[in-house]
Amino acid sequence: MVIAPAASAAEALARPIGGPAGLLPVVSATGSILVVAALVGLTPIGSGDYGQWLMVSRAFSGESVPAYRALGDVPPLVPLMIGALAHLTGDGLAALHITAFLLVVALGAALFAVGWAVNGRAATGLIVAVLGLLVTDQFLDLLAFGGLLQVAATAWIVASAAAFMRSLAEPRRERAWWVVGSVALFATCLTHVPTATAGMPVAVAAAGLAVLPIRGASWRSRARRTWPLAVMFGFIAAYWGLVIAPASLGFVANPASLSYRGPGRALELLVDYPPTLAICLIGVAALALLGWRLASRRTPLRAPGTVLLLWALAAWAAFGLSAVSRASTDYPRFVPILLTPLAIAAAWALTAVGDALRRRRQRTFTAERGLAAIALSVALVAPFSVAGYQTEASGYQLTDAAALEQVAAWADAHLIAGSTVLAPVREAKWIEGLTGRATLFSSQVRYAFRPVEWSRSLAADALFRSNLTLVNEDFGLMLTDGVATASGQPPRSLSISANHGGENVELLRQVAASSVVVDAAGATLARLPSLQPAGMELEQTADRLAATTHWTGLRGGSQLAYSQGVELQRGSASFVFTARVDSPLPVAGMRIELRPPSGVVIVGLAASGDSAVVTFGRLGDAQPQLRISAPGGTIALNGAGGLDIQVPGRALSVTVTDLTAGGATTSLRLLDPAQLVGDYGVGAAILRHDASYEARRARLELLGFHVAEAAGPYVVMIRSAAVAR
């Protein structure tokens, strides 16, 4: 009883195209696709990626774009579409909404077409479209963060596979389908570099199957007939080798990818959401059955199902090869290519099982009831997928899109040509899209694939958060203050960022109020915030940076001088923090506190004498670790979740070593905000009115900026020297 339906299902899996399409599945698929497209098109957008694609579209419509952007590597198809729609509507934001709507329609249509092509059943096309758009969360997630290029490229590669499947099932029209498949493949190359790179083996496998001789035909006659396909693929291969392959090199050189966006992350995306996992399991089972039938010669080699099997094998082989070779790329980009053949196979299997049940129970299991069962299943699952998409999209939304447009337009109108705008990352990408003016913003390494982006990110972080920053391959040390400071006052606090798996991660902050000098009785002689500034020294050579601040105060009628500093060397995995006190008063010891910032937790402290290995909560695929040594002192956890470091005597020296570093994104550099303003031509800064606003405003005022405009939650600070006259 179990074997018979399985055999019937297998026969249906092998069946070539044929038979009537059926109107009901076509109408149902069209309605489902349009509903999802409307949902996406009407959802408020805010991800910086949307703003970035709006900026790229300016380059293809002759408008200004930031000079530092290397837009020659961005395929033109989607930006051209956005630019054309922006020109027609006169509204860039509306153009993005329309583009998102049209791309959902294109993706849904492609999924329907490939499902229909695989076994000639419109019902299969309906199920594939529904699984892709309403059951799994992966395709909607692309649209939540603005992955427009990847959505479009996925639609093209699916359409290409559908065309080659059709060519196998309709020999009389195979040349026409070859043209369609080749055009769709070339369009993939013009849409998204990573998808084209991962999808090329799929198309090559499908085309290779298409040129195999038909029964009764010789290899020679087949070669004469297939030369147009060889010419088309030769052209595509040449373009791929000359344009796509070189452009893809930047996407396999991210030092943080393996730790944060590696193969494990891609697999998590496939198994974390139960409906997606169910699709994968059903698809794998169906493909395994199909492979068994091919191996036992129960299914002809030249059949649409073989294309699907080769698709899955080629996609997963490309993924596996990249993982084994440890290519530093963004592995979640593989997910649509990996998931799509499994979704098609799952839909195919469900159709086949439905056919088997209908044959066994003709009176009770009709086509209408089968579709009703599908609709009920989707109705139970789809709300979770849609809710997940809306949650993701709302997380990317701008604080106030209208206010941002207003302040961006104001800044653009009042700044001289070539001036840069400092802004948070999400707002910065939108400012570039709305005005074409260059911005300076801080972004995580894992999402940036060009050294110029890493360098600009460090500069933006230094401007926003520090009075002075020292960096090398393993550390970023920010000298900063949590309060507004008078001009010339040196910073009191230190923020420690370490290279963890290639990403710059802030792990510890010095608590200035807990930097204490104690006497022999254990009483506090002085705390750093109570002392007066006495200057700052900088030492800079080709291989060493050092910064020392000096402070003084009167205690018991005697002068007390306190200094603290950091030293960083080129290529070193360690830095040294020092503090010293000079006073005729009796000094028994010194103490400092290092505390993790919000969101970071110390989960372990393994002390050994005056040294300890500090372990933090997992970030990426591992837990950051630092070794902290304080000769002659002690290191212990305190009740606030931080580290108390105490040493006897008048001098404290702490060496911090990075134990979990990855690839470097910079070298030894001193980032002085006053110099960075000139280096990057920063003429304005757009700040959000949040908890960090006052400190950032105070730092920027010391650099010559003043508040000039505000709208909603945004404040524009402008530098007089950059104002257009």
XYZ file of C-alpha atoms in Angstrom, residues 68-683:
616
model
C 34.389 57.428 -4.223
C 31.811 54.836 -5.317
C 33.081 52.199 -7.782
C 29.829 51.791 -9.717
C 31.431 50.101 -12.697
C 31.113 46.784 -10.841
C 27.339 47.108 -10.378
C 25.337 45.333 -13.114
C 23.054 47.852 -14.844
C 19.694 46.151 -15.357
C 17.883 46.937 -12.079
C 19.413 50.440 -11.650
C 18.299 51.269 -15.186
C 14.790 50.127 -14.280
C 14.754 52.256 -11.123
C 16.121 55.251 -12.997
C 13.513 54.965 -15.738
C 10.686 54.696 -13.210
C 12.081 57.641 -11.218
C 12.133 59.688 -14.422
C 8.548 58.728 -15.268
C 7.140 59.302 -11.775
C 9.383 62.157 -10.695
C 9.734 60.402 -7.334
C 12.673 58.128 -6.455
C 10.878 56.575 -3.494
C 7.849 55.710 -5.640
C 10.195 54.203 -8.234
C 11.598 51.850 -5.594
C 8.115 50.744 -4.507
C 7.116 50.060 -8.120
C 10.364 48.204 -8.754
C 9.806 45.977 -5.719
C 6.241 45.246 -6.919
C 7.388 44.352 -10.440
C 10.234 42.153 -9.221
C 7.878 40.124 -7.038
C 5.643 39.635 -10.076
C 8.677 38.590 -12.146
C 9.926 36.164 -9.505
C 6.467 34.672 -8.967
C 5.950 34.289 -12.724
C 9.344 32.597 -13.102
C 8.610 30.178 -10.265
C 5.229 29.373 -11.802
C 6.823 28.867 -15.233
C 9.530 26.512 -13.978
C 7.003 24.496 -11.979
C 4.806 24.213 -15.027
C 7.785 23.280 -17.222
C 9.068 20.526 -14.985
C 6.083 18.222 -15.506
C 3.666 20.102 -17.749
C 1.222 20.779 -14.925
C 0.027 24.288 -14.103
C -0.844 22.973 -10.618
C 2.864 22.348 -10.027
C 3.603 25.906 -11.092
C 1.015 27.164 -8.624
C 2.541 25.173 -5.780
C 6.085 26.355 -6.592
C 4.975 30.002 -6.646
C 3.098 29.602 -3.364
C 5.970 27.762 -1.667
C 8.432 30.432 -2.783
C 6.401 33.536 -1.968
C 4.105 32.532 0.879
C 5.538 29.496 2.658
C 9.310 29.905 2.839
C 10.622 33.149 4.310
C 13.770 33.440 2.232
C 12.536 35.315 -0.845
C 10.524 37.840 1.159
C 13.547 38.417 3.408
C 15.504 39.537 0.357
C 12.916 42.234 -0.244
C 12.845 43.284 3.419
C 16.465 44.459 3.381
C 16.441 45.679 -0.219
C 18.057 42.797 -2.121
C 16.451 43.950 -5.373
C 19.344 42.870 -7.583
C 19.363 39.362 -6.132
C 15.588 38.978 -6.475
C 15.781 40.011 -10.127
C 18.746 37.721 -10.813
C 16.973 34.788 -9.151
C 13.952 35.389 -11.377
C 16.176 35.377 -14.477
C 18.076 32.202 -13.564
C 14.794 30.410 -12.780
C 13.364 31.574 -16.114
C 16.494 30.298 -17.867
C 16.127 26.860 -16.288
C 12.434 26.785 -17.233
C 13.300 27.541 -20.862
C 15.853 24.720 -21.060
C 13.333 22.343 -19.508
C 10.859 23.342 -22.192
C 13.452 22.732 -24.897
C 13.785 19.119 -23.764
C 10.031 18.547 -23.738
C 9.326 20.294 -27.051
C 12.009 19.238 -29.568
C 10.268 21.042 -32.414
C 10.674 24.369 -30.619
C 13.951 23.707 -28.870
C 15.863 26.450 -30.691
C 13.304 29.054 -29.647
C 13.570 27.887 -26.046
C 17.380 27.961 -26.272
C 17.183 31.598 -27.247
C 14.858 32.352 -24.337
C 17.102 30.486 -21.897
C 20.269 32.165 -23.166
C 18.728 35.643 -23.046
C 17.551 35.017 -19.476
C 21.010 33.776 -18.502
C 22.672 36.847 -20.009
C 20.150 39.021 -18.171
C 21.280 37.308 -14.946
C 24.828 38.435 -15.718
C 23.513 41.985 -16.130
C 21.655 41.875 -12.819
C 23.687 40.475 -9.902
C 27.301 39.317 -9.889
C 27.142 36.715 -7.045
C 23.966 35.097 -8.423
C 25.450 34.976 -11.920
C 28.615 33.420 -10.520
C 26.727 30.770 -8.533
C 24.083 30.233 -11.208
C 26.379 29.720 -14.199
C 27.067 26.022 -13.420
C 23.295 25.467 -13.304
C 22.766 26.937 -16.759
C 25.802 25.135 -18.208
C 24.478 21.803 -16.903
C 21.029 22.473 -18.386
C 22.464 23.524 -21.735
C 24.776 20.509 -21.809
C 21.785 18.230 -21.354
C 19.937 20.066 -24.128
C 22.601 19.277 -26.739
C 22.569 15.511 -26.143
C 21.362 13.618 -29.230
C 17.658 12.876 -29.510
C 16.808 9.214 -30.022
C 17.574 8.266 -33.616
C 19.822 11.285 -34.298
C 23.593 11.112 -34.749
C 26.103 13.249 -32.887
C 27.062 14.921 -36.178
C 23.524 15.941 -37.057
C 22.986 17.039 -33.472
C 26.109 19.223 -33.581
C 24.857 20.915 -36.750
C 21.553 21.695 -35.086
C 22.957 22.935 -31.795
C 25.574 25.361 -33.135
C 23.348 28.417 -32.358
C 23.271 27.381 -28.698
C 27.063 26.978 -28.716
C 27.437 30.489 -30.167
C 25.116 32.014 -27.584
C 26.871 30.267 -24.715
C 30.244 31.240 -26.146
C 29.198 34.886 -26.028
C 27.857 34.537 -22.482
C 30.997 32.675 -21.374
C 33.203 35.431 -22.841
C 31.195 38.117 -21.032
C 31.269 36.105 -17.836
C 35.041 35.648 -18.068
C 35.811 39.251 -18.978
C 33.272 41.059 -16.776
C 31.543 38.885 -14.177
C 34.514 36.834 -12.949
C 36.769 39.885 -12.332
C 33.893 41.733 -10.663
C 33.299 38.769 -8.355
C 36.832 38.849 -6.929
C 35.842 41.506 -4.407
C 33.076 39.249 -3.129
C 35.502 36.511 -2.035
C 37.875 38.717 -0.058
C 35.911 39.804 2.985
C 37.876 38.957 6.153
C 34.743 38.702 8.314
C 32.572 36.582 6.004
C 33.636 33.158 7.228
C 33.043 34.068 10.874
C 29.784 35.977 10.472
C 28.311 35.147 7.052
C 29.874 31.757 6.423
C 28.486 28.393 5.244
C 26.965 27.703 8.642
C 24.889 30.862 8.423
C 23.496 29.821 5.035
C 22.517 26.403 6.373
C 20.903 28.005 9.431
C 18.682 30.068 7.134
C 17.483 26.860 5.474
C 16.636 25.014 8.693
C 15.698 27.694 11.247
C 12.190 28.330 9.871
C 10.113 25.085 10.014
C 8.186 25.624 6.730
C 11.456 26.224 4.879
C 12.961 23.117 6.478
C 9.902 21.080 5.431
C 10.325 22.276 1.814
C 13.987 21.255 1.904
C 13.268 17.787 3.288
C 10.490 17.038 0.797
C 12.610 18.396 -2.055
C 15.642 16.300 -1.115
C 13.500 13.164 -0.888
C 11.947 13.844 -4.307
C 15.336 14.483 -5.925
C 16.768 11.334 -4.361
C 13.885 9.312 -5.844
C 14.419 10.919 -9.222
C 18.162 10.201 -9.064
C 17.456 6.561 -8.275
C 15.122 6.268 -11.272
C 17.727 7.894 -13.539
C 20.452 5.563 -12.268
C 18.219 2.543 -12.836
C 17.277 3.881 -16.309
C 13.592 4.048 -15.460
C 13.582 7.708 -16.473
C 14.991 9.090 -19.767
C 18.093 11.245 -19.410
C 16.784 14.007 -21.672
C 13.861 15.081 -19.482
C 12.974 18.263 -17.562
C 13.426 16.455 -14.274
C 17.066 15.808 -15.096
C 17.607 19.552 -15.482
C 16.170 20.004 -11.996
C 18.436 17.308 -10.577
C 21.495 18.821 -12.271
C 20.445 22.237 -10.988
C 20.393 21.033 -7.408
C 23.673 19.134 -7.774
C 25.460 22.054 -9.482
C 24.200 24.620 -6.957
C 25.101 22.545 -3.917
C 28.439 21.548 -5.446
C 29.331 25.228 -6.001
C 28.332 25.971 -2.413
C 30.318 23.005 -1.090
C 33.395 23.870 -3.134
C 33.340 27.434 -1.823
C 32.916 26.192 1.744
C 35.697 23.588 1.507
C 38.092 26.064 -0.112
C 37.125 28.606 2.591
C 36.315 31.343 0.114
C 35.569 34.507 2.110
C 32.237 35.352 0.551
C 28.713 36.167 1.708
C 27.324 32.621 1.902
C 23.677 33.585 2.581
C 23.714 34.822 -1.027
C 23.697 31.136 -2.018
C 20.386 30.454 -0.283
C 17.982 31.344 -3.153
C 20.036 29.251 -5.605
C 20.140 26.336 -3.147
C 16.497 26.550 -2.099
C 14.809 27.036 -5.469
C 15.428 23.538 -6.935
C 14.334 21.996 -3.628
C 11.104 24.026 -3.683
C 10.435 22.938 -7.272
C 11.102 19.308 -6.395
C 8.846 19.594 -3.339
C 6.013 21.025 -5.448
C 6.552 18.320 -8.047
C 6.356 15.637 -5.367
C 3.179 17.113 -3.876
C 1.563 17.180 -7.318
C 2.617 13.597 -7.965
C 1.253 12.401 -4.627
C -1.975 14.268 -5.339
C -2.244 12.532 -8.702
C -1.651 9.151 -7.093
C -4.326 9.788 -4.468
C -6.772 10.979 -7.094
C -6.290 7.820 -9.132
C -6.848 5.653 -6.068
C -9.787 7.702 -4.761
C -11.406 9.148 -7.848
C -14.737 9.816 -6.174
C -13.421 11.593 -3.096
C -10.206 13.282 -4.164
C -10.866 15.737 -7.006
C -8.565 18.418 -8.403
C -10.689 21.096 -6.738
C -10.323 19.407 -3.372
C -6.588 19.109 -3.899
C -6.333 22.836 -4.538
C -8.526 23.500 -1.523
C -6.136 21.433 0.613
C -3.210 23.473 -0.712
C -5.078 26.720 -0.015
C -5.825 25.599 3.546
C -2.194 24.662 4.163
C -1.017 28.007 2.815
C -3.600 29.869 4.891
C -2.148 28.244 8.009
C 1.506 28.977 7.169
C 1.463 32.193 5.118
C 0.521 34.553 7.974
C 3.726 33.610 9.786
C 5.849 34.243 6.690
C 4.093 37.543 5.978
C 4.364 38.629 9.610
C 8.058 37.752 9.571
C 8.554 39.844 6.447
C 6.718 42.811 7.924
C 8.749 42.554 11.123
C 11.984 42.452 9.155
C 10.927 45.363 6.947
C 9.845 47.485 9.923
C 13.234 46.867 11.537
C 14.895 48.469 8.522
C 12.558 51.465 8.359
C 13.899 54.984 8.677
C 13.036 56.912 11.805
C 11.234 59.541 9.705
C 11.607 59.289 5.920
C 9.955 62.650 5.162
C 12.152 64.472 7.681
C 15.260 62.826 6.273
C 14.334 63.935 2.758
C 13.905 67.462 4.094
C 17.257 67.690 5.881
C 19.070 65.946 3.007
C 17.684 68.482 0.534
C 18.579 71.366 2.880
C 22.159 70.179 3.341
C 22.607 69.566 -0.374
C 21.344 73.066 -1.197
C 23.609 74.801 1.331
C 26.893 72.932 0.848
C 29.562 73.680 -1.709
C 30.109 71.139 -4.461
C 32.180 68.175 -3.377
C 31.401 68.450 0.333
C 30.716 65.206 2.176
C 27.887 64.581 4.661
C 28.612 62.607 7.843
C 25.585 60.500 8.834
C 24.475 57.157 10.344
C 24.787 54.279 7.875
C 21.111 53.827 6.990
C 20.432 57.526 6.551
C 23.746 58.032 4.714
C 22.865 55.605 1.931
C 19.517 57.342 1.475
C 21.208 60.748 1.348
C 23.440 59.466 -1.444
C 20.389 58.132 -3.271
C 18.370 61.332 -2.853
C 21.110 63.873 -3.563
C 24.037 62.083 -5.197
C 26.331 63.709 -2.643
C 29.073 61.605 -0.982
C 28.503 60.579 2.615
C 30.739 59.217 5.343
C 29.251 56.433 7.467
C 30.271 53.564 9.697
C 29.302 50.053 8.619
C 30.211 46.568 9.740
C 33.063 44.865 7.929
C 30.986 41.785 7.121
C 28.714 43.830 4.832
C 31.480 45.752 3.014
C 33.658 44.215 0.307
C 36.034 47.013 -0.668
C 39.005 48.399 1.309
C 37.873 51.967 0.661
C 34.646 51.184 2.525
C 36.550 49.818 5.532
C 38.740 52.918 5.629
C 35.809 55.324 5.390
C 33.954 53.387 8.072
C 36.839 53.796 10.515
C 36.937 57.519 9.769
C 33.193 57.925 10.355
C 33.364 56.003 13.616
C 36.252 58.163 14.801
C 34.369 61.360 13.954
C 31.142 60.269 15.594
C 32.500 58.652 18.722
C 36.016 59.751 19.633
C 38.332 62.633 20.373
C 41.222 60.583 18.994
C 41.498 57.027 17.658
C 44.505 54.740 17.320
C 44.148 51.623 15.175
C 46.267 48.748 13.959
C 45.513 45.336 12.490
C 44.011 44.006 15.735
C 42.728 46.923 17.796
C 40.830 50.168 17.596
C 41.445 52.361 20.650
C 39.121 55.339 21.009
C 40.045 58.073 23.462
C 36.739 59.599 24.319
C 34.528 61.225 26.903
C 30.945 60.441 27.780
C 30.242 64.088 28.527
C 30.633 67.380 26.659
C 34.153 68.748 27.103
C 35.575 72.223 26.851
C 37.901 73.039 23.971
C 41.330 71.605 24.556
C 40.304 69.211 27.335
C 41.790 65.756 26.790
C 39.553 62.686 26.856
C 39.235 60.672 30.051
C 37.979 57.294 28.809
C 39.146 54.515 26.543
C 36.996 52.313 24.303
C 38.603 49.036 23.216
C 37.537 47.413 19.933
C 39.206 44.170 18.907
C 39.417 42.296 15.635
C 37.241 39.244 16.235
C 37.037 36.975 13.229
C 37.761 39.904 10.899
C 35.086 42.180 12.384
C 35.834 45.203 14.568
C 33.943 44.557 17.820
C 33.821 46.896 20.811
C 34.410 44.689 23.849
C 35.409 46.931 26.768
C 35.178 50.528 27.930
C 37.161 52.193 30.645
C 34.887 53.589 33.364
C 36.495 56.943 34.134
C 34.801 57.294 37.532
C 36.324 53.982 38.591
C 39.895 55.021 37.794
C 41.060 55.502 41.374
C 44.225 56.241 43.362
C 44.122 54.820 46.911
C 46.201 55.438 50.042
C 47.634 52.953 52.522
C 44.328 52.700 54.395
C 42.477 51.862 51.201
C 40.774 55.262 51.106
C 40.373 57.070 47.795
C 42.928 59.812 47.195
C 41.622 60.788 43.764
C 39.255 59.765 41.016
C 39.996 60.703 37.429
C 36.829 62.812 36.848
C 37.725 65.022 39.846
C 41.129 66.001 38.401
C 41.832 68.924 36.095
C 43.281 68.466 32.594
C 46.958 69.268 32.142
C 47.476 68.376 28.487
C 47.991 65.475 26.112
C 51.074 64.091 24.355
C 51.139 62.223 21.055
C 54.013 60.094 19.781
C 53.885 58.854 16.211
C 56.448 56.906 14.193
C 56.107 54.550 11.255
C 55.660 51.558 13.573
C 54.375 52.988 16.871
C 51.611 55.212 18.189
C 51.220 56.456 21.756
C 48.883 58.941 23.412
C 49.154 60.104 27.022
C 46.831 62.441 28.915
C 47.849 64.374 32.016
C 45.709 65.458 34.979
C 46.376 67.328 38.227
C 44.648 68.159 41.497
C 45.230 69.250 45.076
C 44.767 66.664 47.791
C 45.475 67.516 51.467
C 47.397 70.591 50.405
C 49.712 68.583 48.152
C 49.821 68.364 44.363
C 48.816 65.102 42.735
C 49.707 64.464 39.111
C 48.030 61.619 37.245
C 48.686 60.392 33.710
C 47.295 57.579 31.617
C 48.069 56.472 28.115
C 47.965 53.785 25.447
C 50.652 52.429 23.143
C 49.997 50.530 19.919
C 52.508 49.020 17.481
C 52.266 47.966 13.851
C 51.392 44.307 13.417
C 51.086 43.655 17.136
C 48.259 41.594 18.610
C 48.660 43.488 21.912
C 48.497 47.031 23.200
C 49.578 48.542 26.509
C 47.528 50.763 28.811
C 49.496 52.617 31.479
C 48.603 54.885 34.389
C 50.940 56.650 36.822
C 50.580 58.937 39.784
C 53.202 61.371 41.173
C 52.571 62.955 44.571
C 54.264 63.411 47.953
C 51.149 61.837 49.442
C 51.333 58.143 50.443
C 49.989 56.086 47.540
C 49.282 52.399 48.117
C 47.849 51.418 44.769
C 45.779 52.123 41.670
C 42.600 50.666 40.259
C 40.721 50.858 36.944
C 37.512 49.262 35.715
C 36.879 47.938 32.202
C 33.220 47.233 31.473
C 31.553 45.708 28.366
C 29.215 47.991 26.388
C 25.508 47.244 26.112
C 24.890 43.990 24.257
C 28.268 42.463 25.117
C 28.637 40.120 28.098
C 31.651 38.599 29.824
C 30.865 34.896 30.213
C 34.153 33.635 31.579
C 37.316 34.715 33.381
C 40.214 32.271 33.663
C 42.767 33.907 35.951
C 46.324 32.709 36.412
C 48.418 34.887 38.711
C 48.400 38.431 37.406
C 47.023 37.410 34.001
C 43.538 36.354 32.884
C 41.801 35.185 29.727
C 38.463 36.964 29.362
C 35.761 35.268 27.278
C 32.766 37.150 25.930
C 29.402 35.965 24.661
C 29.381 34.474 21.182
C 29.659 36.869 18.261
C 29.536 35.265 14.832
C 30.660 31.662 15.037
C 32.927 32.020 18.087
C 33.386 33.741 21.436
C 35.777 36.716 21.507
C 38.693 36.317 23.887
C 41.232 38.763 25.282
C 44.228 38.036 27.483
C 44.737 40.785 30.051
C 47.950 40.994 32.049
C 48.623 43.385 34.943
C 52.094 42.616 36.392
C 51.958 42.464 40.172
C 48.213 43.069 40.240
C 44.875 41.271 40.300
C 42.041 40.963 37.779
C 38.531 40.084 38.944
C 34.910 40.304 37.869
C 32.778 42.836 39.709
C 29.055 43.038 40.384
C 28.443 45.320 37.397
C 29.681 42.677 34.957
C 32.997 44.432 34.393
C 36.630 43.852 35.308
C 38.381 45.395 38.293
C 42.143 45.654 37.770
C 44.224 46.629 40.807
C 47.980 46.976 41.297
C 50.032 48.116 44.275
C 52.284 51.139 43.979
C 52.244 54.262 41.856
C 52.248 52.736 38.352
C 49.798 50.469 36.568
C 50.579 48.683 33.321
C 48.000 46.529 31.560
C 48.726 44.526 28.403
C 45.702 43.433 26.365
C 46.140 40.721 23.720
C 43.615 39.769 21.048
C 43.190 35.961 20.960
C 40.484 35.635 18.279
C 41.618 37.959 15.509
C 40.802 37.362 11.854
C 41.963 39.061 8.678
C 42.975 42.703 9.010
C 41.096 45.563 7.340
C 43.543 48.324 8.239
C 47.092 48.942 9.442
C 48.650 51.282 11.991
C 46.855 54.628 11.760
C 46.177 57.678 13.894
C 42.663 59.013 13.278
C 42.486 62.639 14.382
C 38.945 63.983 13.859
C 40.249 67.478 13.038
C 42.347 66.032 10.232
C 39.639 63.643 9.036
C 37.247 66.537 8.436
C 39.710 67.962 5.936
C 40.784 64.618 4.444
C 37.200 63.666 3.575
C 35.856 67.167 2.931
C 33.129 66.834 5.566
C 30.877 69.891 5.324
